[in-house]
Short mmCIF file of C-alpha atoms and ligand atoms in Angstrom, two decimals:
data_model
loop_
_atom_site.label_atom_id
_atom_site.label_comp_id
_atom_site.label_asym_id
_atom_site.label_seq_id
_atom_site.Cartn_x
_atom_site.Cartn_y
_atom_site.Cartn_z
CA MET A 1011 116.92 94.97 121.15
CA SER A 1012 117.67 92.12 118.72
CA ASP A 1013 120.74 92.16 116.48
CA TRP A 1014 118.47 92.83 113.49
CA GLN A 1015 117.22 96.07 115.00
CA GLN A 1016 120.87 97.12 115.66
CA LEU A 1017 121.74 96.34 112.06
CA GLU A 1018 118.75 98.40 110.84
CA LYS A 1019 120.00 101.38 112.88
CA ARG A 1020 123.51 100.94 111.51
CA TYR A 1021 122.83 100.33 107.81
CA LEU A 1022 119.42 101.60 106.66
CA PHE A 1023 118.04 105.09 106.24
CA SER A 1024 115.74 105.74 109.17
CA THR A 1025 112.72 106.39 106.95
CA PHE A 1026 110.31 103.99 108.69
CA LYS A 1027 108.95 103.97 112.22
CA ARG A 1028 109.00 100.19 112.71
CA GLN A 1029 107.28 98.17 115.40
CA PRO A 1030 109.79 96.29 117.61
CA VAL A 1031 109.33 92.93 115.92
CA THR A 1032 111.31 90.97 113.33
CA LEU A 1033 109.03 88.71 111.31
CA VAL A 1034 110.57 85.60 109.78
CA ARG A 1035 107.71 83.36 108.74
CA GLY A 1036 104.03 83.57 107.75
CA GLN A 1037 101.15 81.18 107.05
CA GLY A 1038 97.73 82.53 106.14
CA VAL A 1039 96.88 85.34 108.58
CA ARG A 1040 99.53 84.21 111.09
CA VAL A 1041 103.15 85.35 111.25
CA TRP A 1042 106.04 84.40 113.54
CA ASP A 1043 108.90 86.50 114.83
CA ASP A 1044 112.55 85.54 115.22
CA GLN A 1045 111.86 84.37 118.80
CA GLY A 1046 109.14 81.96 117.59
CA ARG A 1047 106.23 84.13 118.86
CA GLU A 1048 103.01 83.99 116.86
CA TYR A 1049 100.92 87.00 115.78
CA LEU A 1050 97.75 87.65 113.82
CA ASP A 1051 98.70 89.93 110.93
CA PHE A 1052 96.06 92.61 110.39
CA VAL A 1053 98.45 94.81 108.32
CA ALA A 1054 99.14 92.22 105.60
CA GLY A 1055 102.12 94.08 104.16
CA ILE A 1056 99.92 97.20 104.01
CA ALA A 1057 96.90 95.60 102.31
CA SER A 1058 99.14 93.65 99.92
CA VAL A 1059 99.22 90.04 101.03
CA SER A 1060 95.70 89.51 99.68
CA LEU A 1061 95.64 85.66 99.88
CA GLY A 1062 97.56 85.53 103.14
CA HIS A 1063 101.18 84.51 103.71
CA SER A 1064 102.68 81.64 101.74
CA HIS A 1065 99.44 80.90 99.93
CA PRO A 1066 99.90 77.79 97.70
CA VAL A 1067 98.70 79.75 94.63
CA VAL A 1068 101.43 82.38 95.16
CA VAL A 1069 104.14 79.89 96.07
CA SER A 1070 103.47 77.56 93.10
CA ALA A 1071 103.15 80.45 90.65
CA LEU A 1072 106.52 81.85 91.80
CA VAL A 1073 108.27 78.48 91.64
CA GLU A 1074 106.67 77.54 88.32
CA GLN A 1075 107.58 80.77 86.56
CA ALA A 1076 111.03 81.18 88.14
CA GLY A 1077 111.95 77.79 86.76
CA VAL A 1078 110.83 78.67 83.27
CA LEU A 1079 111.49 82.35 82.58
CA ALA A 1080 111.74 84.99 85.32
CA HIS A 1081 112.57 88.13 83.40
CA VAL A 1082 112.73 89.33 79.83
CA SER A 1083 112.73 92.87 78.46
CA ASN A 1084 109.67 94.66 77.13
CA LEU A 1085 111.39 94.60 73.75
CA VAL A 1086 109.84 91.16 73.19
CA TYR A 1087 106.36 89.66 73.80
CA SER A 1088 105.76 87.85 77.09
CA ILE A 1089 102.78 85.57 77.62
CA PRO A 1090 102.18 86.07 81.39
CA GLN A 1091 101.97 89.87 80.88
CA LEU A 1092 99.43 89.44 78.08
CA ARG A 1093 97.32 86.96 80.08
CA LEU A 1094 97.18 89.28 83.11
CA ALA A 1095 96.34 92.32 80.94
CA GLN A 1096 93.48 90.36 79.28
CA LEU A 1097 92.11 89.20 82.65
CA LEU A 1098 92.21 92.78 84.03
CA VAL A 1099 90.49 94.22 80.97
CA GLU A 1100 87.88 91.48 80.84
CA ASN A 1101 86.98 92.08 84.48
CA SER A 1102 87.01 95.91 84.56
CA CYS A 1103 85.58 98.84 82.55
CA LEU A 1104 89.07 99.69 81.17
CA ASP A 1105 90.59 98.74 77.85
CA ARG A 1106 94.38 98.95 78.06
CA VAL A 1107 97.07 98.17 80.67
CA PHE A 1108 100.59 99.29 81.42
CA PHE A 1109 102.53 97.26 84.04
CA CYS A 1110 105.06 98.70 86.47
CA ASN A 1111 106.44 97.75 89.88
CA SER A 1112 104.70 99.75 92.56
CA GLY A 1113 101.74 102.00 93.36
CA ALA A 1114 103.73 105.22 93.04
CA GLU A 1115 104.84 104.22 89.55
CA ALA A 1116 101.27 103.37 88.59
CA ILE A 1117 100.08 106.84 89.64
CA GLU A 1118 103.09 108.51 88.04
CA GLY A 1119 102.23 106.75 84.76
CA ALA A 1120 98.52 107.65 85.16
CA ILE A 1121 99.46 111.35 85.54
CA LYS A 1122 101.73 111.20 82.48
CA LEU A 1123 98.93 109.60 80.45
CA ALA A 1124 96.41 112.30 81.55
CA ARG A 1125 98.93 115.03 80.63
CA LYS A 1126 99.57 113.51 77.23
CA TRP A 1127 95.82 113.30 76.65
CA GLY A 1128 95.46 116.93 77.82
CA LYS A 1129 98.18 117.99 75.38
CA GLU A 1130 96.50 116.30 72.44
CA LYS A 1131 92.78 116.59 73.29
CA ARG A 1132 92.32 119.58 75.64
CA GLU A 1133 94.61 122.28 74.26
CA GLY A 1134 97.59 121.49 76.48
CA ALA A 1135 95.69 121.09 79.75
CA TYR A 1136 97.99 119.49 82.38
CA GLU A 1137 96.66 120.32 85.82
CA VAL A 1138 95.41 117.52 88.06
CA ILE A 1139 92.94 118.19 90.83
CA CYS A 1140 93.81 116.15 93.91
CA THR A 1141 92.39 115.97 97.41
CA ASP A 1142 93.59 116.90 100.90
CA ASN A 1143 94.75 113.89 102.92
CA ALA A 1144 95.17 111.82 99.78
CA PHE A 1145 98.12 109.42 99.45
CA HIS A 1146 99.47 108.49 96.05
CA GLY A 1147 103.10 107.51 96.66
CA ARG A 1148 106.58 108.92 97.27
CA THR A 1149 108.03 109.90 93.90
CA LEU A 1150 108.20 113.68 93.35
CA ALA A 1151 104.99 113.83 91.27
CA THR A 1152 102.99 111.41 93.40
CA VAL A 1153 104.06 112.99 96.70
CA THR A 1154 102.99 116.36 95.22
CA ALA A 1155 99.63 114.86 94.31
CA SER A 1156 99.32 113.56 97.86
CA GLY A 1157 97.64 115.73 100.40
CA THR A 1158 100.07 115.74 103.34
CA ASP A 1159 102.46 118.68 103.61
CA LYS A 1160 104.98 116.91 105.80
CA TYR A 1161 105.61 114.29 103.09
CA LYS A 1162 106.29 116.87 100.40
CA LEU A 1163 107.51 120.20 101.73
CA PRO A 1164 111.04 118.91 102.58
CA PHE A 1165 111.49 118.18 98.85
CA ALA A 1166 110.41 121.53 97.38
CA PRO A 1167 110.47 122.84 94.76
CA LEU A 1168 107.74 120.45 93.73
CA PRO A 1169 106.55 119.85 90.18
CA PRO A 1170 103.81 122.27 89.09
CA GLY A 1171 100.35 121.19 87.87
CA PHE A 1172 98.63 119.91 91.00
CA VAL A 1173 95.87 121.65 92.88
CA HIS A 1174 94.23 120.41 96.08
CA VAL A 1175 90.63 120.53 97.26
CA PRO A 1176 88.92 119.00 100.30
CA TYR A 1177 87.93 115.33 99.93
CA ASN A 1178 84.20 114.48 99.68
CA ASP A 1179 83.38 117.92 98.28
CA VAL A 1180 82.19 117.94 94.63
CA GLU A 1181 81.60 121.69 94.59
CA ALA A 1182 85.28 122.27 95.41
CA ILE A 1183 86.23 120.19 92.38
CA ARG A 1184 83.86 122.20 90.20
CA LYS A 1185 85.32 125.47 91.41
CA ALA A 1186 88.93 124.27 90.94
CA THR A 1187 88.33 123.17 87.33
CA GLY A 1188 89.67 125.49 84.67
CA ALA A 1189 91.04 125.52 81.16
CA LYS A 1190 94.33 123.99 82.38
CA THR A 1191 92.62 121.05 84.17
CA CYS A 1192 93.12 117.67 82.51
CA ALA A 1193 92.00 115.30 85.32
CA VAL A 1194 90.66 114.68 88.82
CA LEU A 1195 92.67 112.13 90.84
CA LEU A 1196 90.91 110.39 93.77
CA GLU A 1197 90.92 107.39 96.02
CA PRO A 1198 87.41 105.82 96.29
CA ILE A 1199 88.15 105.53 100.01
CA GLN A 1200 91.22 107.35 101.36
CA GLY A 1201 93.44 104.66 102.84
CA GLU A 1202 96.55 106.28 104.28
CA GLY A 1203 94.60 109.40 105.10
CA GLY A 1204 92.72 107.46 107.73
CA VAL A 1205 90.23 105.20 105.91
CA ASN A 1206 88.01 108.13 105.00
CA VAL A 1207 84.77 106.98 103.34
CA PRO A 1208 83.05 109.65 101.25
CA ARG A 1209 79.33 110.20 100.86
CA ASP A 1210 77.59 107.46 98.81
CA ASP A 1211 77.02 109.75 95.79
CA TYR A 1212 80.43 111.50 95.83
CA LEU A 1213 82.16 109.51 93.07
CA ARG A 1214 79.02 109.46 90.94
CA GLN A 1215 78.78 113.27 91.16
CA VAL A 1216 82.48 113.70 90.39
CA ARG A 1217 82.00 111.47 87.35
CA VAL A 1218 79.04 113.59 86.16
CA TRP A 1219 81.18 116.74 86.61
CA CYS A 1220 84.18 115.24 84.76
CA ASP A 1221 81.91 114.42 81.81
CA GLU A 1222 80.37 117.85 81.84
CA ALA A 1223 83.75 119.60 81.99
CA GLY A 1224 85.40 117.23 79.51
CA ILE A 1225 88.18 116.10 81.89
CA LEU A 1226 89.38 112.68 83.01
CA LEU A 1227 88.64 110.83 86.25
CA ILE A 1228 91.64 108.88 87.57
CA LEU A 1229 90.87 106.52 90.38
CA ASP A 1230 93.64 105.37 92.66
CA GLU A 1231 92.50 101.83 93.57
CA ILE A 1232 95.93 100.79 94.81
CA GLN A 1233 94.55 100.20 98.34
CA THR A 1234 90.83 99.69 97.63
CA GLY A 1235 91.19 97.43 94.55
CA ILE A 1236 91.48 93.65 94.04
CA GLY A 1237 88.66 92.75 96.36
CA ARG A 1238 89.65 94.77 99.46
CA THR A 1239 86.30 96.63 99.81
CA GLY A 1240 83.96 93.77 98.81
CA SER A 1241 83.94 94.14 95.04
CA LEU A 1242 86.85 93.53 92.65
CA PHE A 1243 87.26 97.32 92.34
CA ALA A 1244 85.69 99.87 94.68
CA TYR A 1245 84.32 101.89 91.75
CA GLN A 1246 81.89 99.04 91.06
CA GLN A 1247 80.04 99.90 94.28
CA CYS A 1248 79.98 103.68 93.54
CA GLY A 1249 78.18 103.75 90.20
CA ALA A 1250 81.07 105.68 88.58
CA GLU A 1251 83.58 104.32 86.12
CA PRO A 1252 87.09 105.83 85.95
CA ASP A 1253 88.80 106.80 82.69
CA ILE A 1254 92.13 105.73 84.22
CA MET A 1255 92.69 103.43 87.22
CA ALA A 1256 95.86 102.61 89.16
CA LEU A 1257 96.47 99.26 90.88
CA ALA A 1258 99.30 97.70 92.90
CA LYS A 1259 99.42 96.17 96.42
CA GLY A 1260 97.12 93.13 96.43
CA LEU A 1261 97.29 92.45 92.69
CA ALA A 1262 100.03 89.80 93.01
CA GLY A 1263 99.45 88.79 96.63
CA GLY A 1264 102.62 90.45 97.97
CA VAL A 1265 104.91 90.15 94.94
CA PRO A 1266 105.85 93.66 93.72
CA ILE A 1267 103.65 94.85 90.85
CA GLY A 1268 101.81 97.98 89.76
CA ALA A 1269 99.54 98.70 86.81
CA PHE A 1270 97.54 101.52 85.30
CA LEU A 1271 94.60 100.93 83.03
CA ALA A 1272 92.75 103.33 80.74
CA LYS A 1273 89.71 103.53 78.50
CA GLU A 1274 90.43 103.54 74.79
CA HIS A 1275 89.37 107.18 74.40
CA CYS A 1276 92.26 108.37 76.58
CA ALA A 1277 94.89 105.71 75.80
CA ALA A 1278 97.11 108.49 74.46
CA PHE A 1279 100.52 106.85 74.75
CA ALA A 1280 102.51 106.19 71.57
CA PRO A 1281 105.68 104.05 71.27
CA GLY A 1282 108.47 105.60 73.38
CA ASP A 1283 106.14 107.63 75.68
CA HIS A 1284 106.58 105.38 78.67
CA GLY A 1285 108.59 102.37 79.74
CA SER A 1286 110.01 100.16 82.48
CA THR A 1287 112.72 97.51 82.72
CA PHE A 1288 111.03 95.24 85.26
CA GLY A 1289 107.45 96.39 84.76
CA GLY A 1290 105.26 93.50 83.57
CA ASN A 1291 108.02 90.88 83.79
CA PRO A 1292 107.00 87.24 83.46
CA LEU A 1293 107.64 86.40 87.15
CA CYS A 1294 105.44 89.13 88.68
CA THR A 1295 102.71 89.02 86.04
CA HIS A 1296 102.40 85.24 86.22
CA VAL A 1297 101.88 85.52 89.99
CA GLY A 1298 99.47 88.40 89.37
CA TYR A 1299 97.55 86.35 86.89
CA CYS A 1300 97.27 83.35 89.21
CA VAL A 1301 96.27 85.51 92.22
CA LEU A 1302 93.67 87.52 90.27
CA LYS A 1303 92.22 84.40 88.67
CA TYR A 1304 91.96 82.76 92.10
CA ILE A 1305 90.30 85.89 93.53
CA ILE A 1306 87.74 86.02 90.65
CA ASP A 1307 87.05 82.26 90.41
CA ASN A 1308 86.49 81.92 94.17
CA ASP A 1309 84.48 85.09 94.51
CA ILE A 1310 86.86 86.41 97.16
CA PRO A 1311 85.28 89.92 96.80
CA GLY A 1312 81.85 88.44 97.73
CA GLN A 1313 83.45 86.73 100.72
CA VAL A 1314 85.12 90.01 101.72
CA ALA A 1315 81.73 91.77 101.60
CA ARG A 1316 80.22 89.18 103.96
CA LYS A 1317 83.20 89.16 106.30
CA GLY A 1318 83.23 92.92 106.20
CA GLN A 1319 79.63 93.04 107.44
CA HIS A 1320 80.61 90.69 110.33
CA LEU A 1321 83.64 92.86 111.17
CA GLU A 1322 81.52 96.02 111.00
CA ARG A 1323 78.99 94.58 113.48
CA ARG A 1324 81.81 93.65 115.86
CA LEU A 1325 83.48 97.05 115.56
CA ARG A 1326 80.22 98.95 116.03
CA SER A 1327 79.64 96.94 119.18
CA LEU A 1328 83.18 97.92 120.36
CA ALA A 1329 82.33 101.58 119.71
CA ASP A 1330 79.08 101.21 121.70
CA ARG A 1331 80.87 99.75 124.71
CA HIS A 1332 84.06 101.91 124.69
CA PRO A 1333 83.73 105.68 125.22
CA ILE A 1334 87.37 106.02 124.01
CA VAL A 1335 86.19 105.00 120.48
CA THR A 1336 84.69 108.01 118.71
CA ASP A 1337 84.11 106.46 115.28
CA VAL A 1338 84.58 103.28 113.24
CA ARG A 1339 84.54 103.55 109.47
CA GLY A 1340 85.44 101.47 106.44
CA ARG A 1341 84.18 98.92 103.99
CA GLY A 1342 84.96 95.24 103.34
CA LEU A 1343 88.25 94.46 105.02
CA LEU A 1344 89.57 98.01 105.33
CA TRP A 1345 88.59 99.64 108.60
CA ALA A 1346 89.69 102.39 111.01
CA ILE A 1347 88.90 102.80 114.68
CA GLU A 1348 89.08 106.47 115.67
CA LEU A 1349 90.15 107.14 119.27
CA ALA A 1350 89.50 110.13 121.53
CA GLY A 1351 93.09 111.40 121.57
CA GLU A 1352 96.51 110.56 120.16
CA LEU A 1353 96.55 107.02 121.57
CA ALA A 1354 96.94 104.96 118.40
CA GLU A 1355 100.70 104.39 118.68
CA GLN A 1356 100.31 103.19 122.29
CA ALA A 1357 97.35 100.98 121.25
CA VAL A 1358 99.39 99.43 118.43
CA GLY A 1359 102.19 98.57 120.93
CA MET A 1360 99.67 97.01 123.32
CA CYS A 1361 98.05 94.97 120.52
CA LEU A 1362 101.53 93.71 119.48
CA GLU A 1363 102.19 92.59 123.11
CA GLU A 1364 98.91 90.64 122.83
CA GLY A 1365 99.89 89.03 119.53
CA LEU A 1366 98.01 91.23 117.09
CA ILE A 1367 99.67 93.38 114.42
CA VAL A 1368 97.66 96.51 113.51
CA ASN A 1369 98.68 99.92 112.19
CA ASN A 1370 98.34 103.45 113.55
CA VAL A 1371 97.24 105.09 110.29
CA LYS A 1372 96.89 108.42 112.13
CA PRO A 1373 97.94 109.46 115.65
CA THR A 1374 94.27 109.04 116.58
CA ALA A 1375 93.27 106.02 114.49
CA LEU A 1376 94.00 102.28 114.20
CA ARG A 1377 93.68 100.63 110.83
CA LEU A 1378 92.71 96.98 110.19
CA MET A 1379 93.48 95.44 106.75
CA PRO A 1380 93.89 91.65 107.18
CA PRO A 1381 94.49 89.26 104.25
CA LEU A 1382 91.22 88.79 102.29
CA VAL A 1383 91.19 85.11 103.33
CA VAL A 1384 90.90 85.92 107.04
CA SER A 1385 88.31 83.76 108.84
CA GLU A 1386 85.43 85.07 110.97
CA GLU A 1387 87.11 83.36 113.93
CA GLU A 1388 90.34 85.31 113.27
CA LEU A 1389 88.33 88.54 112.89
CA ASP A 1390 86.71 87.81 116.26
CA ARG A 1391 90.05 87.10 117.94
CA ALA A 1392 91.44 90.40 116.67
CA VAL A 1393 88.41 92.34 117.84
CA GLU A 1394 88.60 90.66 121.29
CA THR A 1395 92.27 91.68 121.54
CA ILE A 1396 91.41 95.29 120.63
CA ASP A 1397 88.56 95.16 123.16
CA ARG A 1398 91.05 94.27 125.93
CA VAL A 1399 93.52 96.95 124.79
CA LEU A 1400 90.81 99.64 124.76
CA ALA A 1401 89.67 98.61 128.23
CA LYS A 1402 93.27 98.97 129.46
CA LEU A 1403 93.62 102.38 127.83
CA GLU A 1404 90.38 103.52 129.49
CA GLU A 1405 91.55 102.14 132.83
CA GLU A 1406 94.82 104.08 132.51
CA GLU A 1407 92.88 107.25 131.67
CA ARG A 1408 90.64 106.77 134.73
CA GLU A 1409 93.74 106.30 136.92
CA ARG A 1410 95.36 109.46 135.47
CA ASP A 1411 92.22 111.48 136.02
CA ALA A 1412 91.69 110.15 139.65
C1 PLP B 1554 96.09 104.74 97.64
C2 PLP B 1554 97.58 104.55 97.45
N1 PLP B 1554 98.18 105.02 96.39
C3 PLP B 1554 99.49 104.87 96.16
C4 PLP B 1554 100.29 104.22 97.10
C5 PLP B 1554 101.76 104.05 96.86
O1 PLP B 1554 102.04 102.70 96.63
P1 PLP B 1554 103.56 102.19 96.69
O2 PLP B 1554 103.95 102.28 98.17
O3 PLP B 1554 103.48 100.79 96.21
O4 PLP B 1554 104.39 103.05 95.86
C6 PLP B 1554 99.69 103.72 98.28
C7 PLP B 1554 100.51 103.07 99.30
O5 PLP B 1554 100.14 102.94 100.46
C8 PLP B 1554 98.31 103.88 98.46
O6 PLP B 1554 97.66 103.44 99.53
#
């Protein structure tokens, strides 16, 4: 065990199950550990390092802005924040933006906005319909909105006003809607829940129901947004526009940022309703602006769609050849490989040994979410590594059964 791992044990809360590797450098899709060993990074800071490590756009935006003005309060105007807000609005169906520092904060703000709207426009409605297996963050409200008991029950009593229904089930949303409901909160594809892709018409039908019932649709695009699924936002492929949308992760290429956006009709905040010290500061929003502009100008979402089709073909061929693979699912550059049994942790360790960093999103599933700039050759190398690891796991199973 390296000294760094000893220090982690000594000084940090043990909240993360970390892989036994200390990364010290990155370039594109490649990262190096403190022993100089090279890896392909198919976790990308959990779908955050959208342009890859040390991308010149991110590096120069950071240096440029840090040398001019890194932080000012939201008590004054700041140009980078306004430029990023304008770029987001001009490239989405939403009208107004609030900037914060993380995904959880973006969802927390989205919930507050929906409650304020419910108070003013729906006779005090405050309840949010959420889905099983959802993940929306770790603050008290967002963990309550999430769909995994083990993340929330240790922190009870939890805030009231959240009801859960199965994902991919419009009828369940209809039945759960009542006079107290102000919004439905959904991920277009559930990321942390295991890359769960709903039926093609799910979001469209939820949208129709929200309109009929007079409630808001909040989309959590924190993992699916900013090009990850092959369009700038996943909703653009679903034929359903959100009233409120939350972003974070890839928006500034790995620099911490979050945002929620809303249509004018539900932009219910008044001065004093919400705030943040660091949210929208010049440093992070300048990087966000440069990253988003690069992603739009270079049609990175279009490239992701094409690379995603290539990856899908390679993964489906893996599934055909390996009985241990029971399903592959995803879109763009967000994929899961479902295994027959709780083998994902072992598979992740074996991939790491072979120089590939992937994530065990569930005990039974591996998740792939490389930087959006990954090449087809790098995708092929990763799939070949997984191919070898699956063969080894199958070999071990055969030996155990013999
Ligand atoms: C869909 C979704 N929402 C919210 C979050 C929380 O984001 P953060 O960890 O930045 O608070 C995540 C993080 O994985 C996520 O995937």
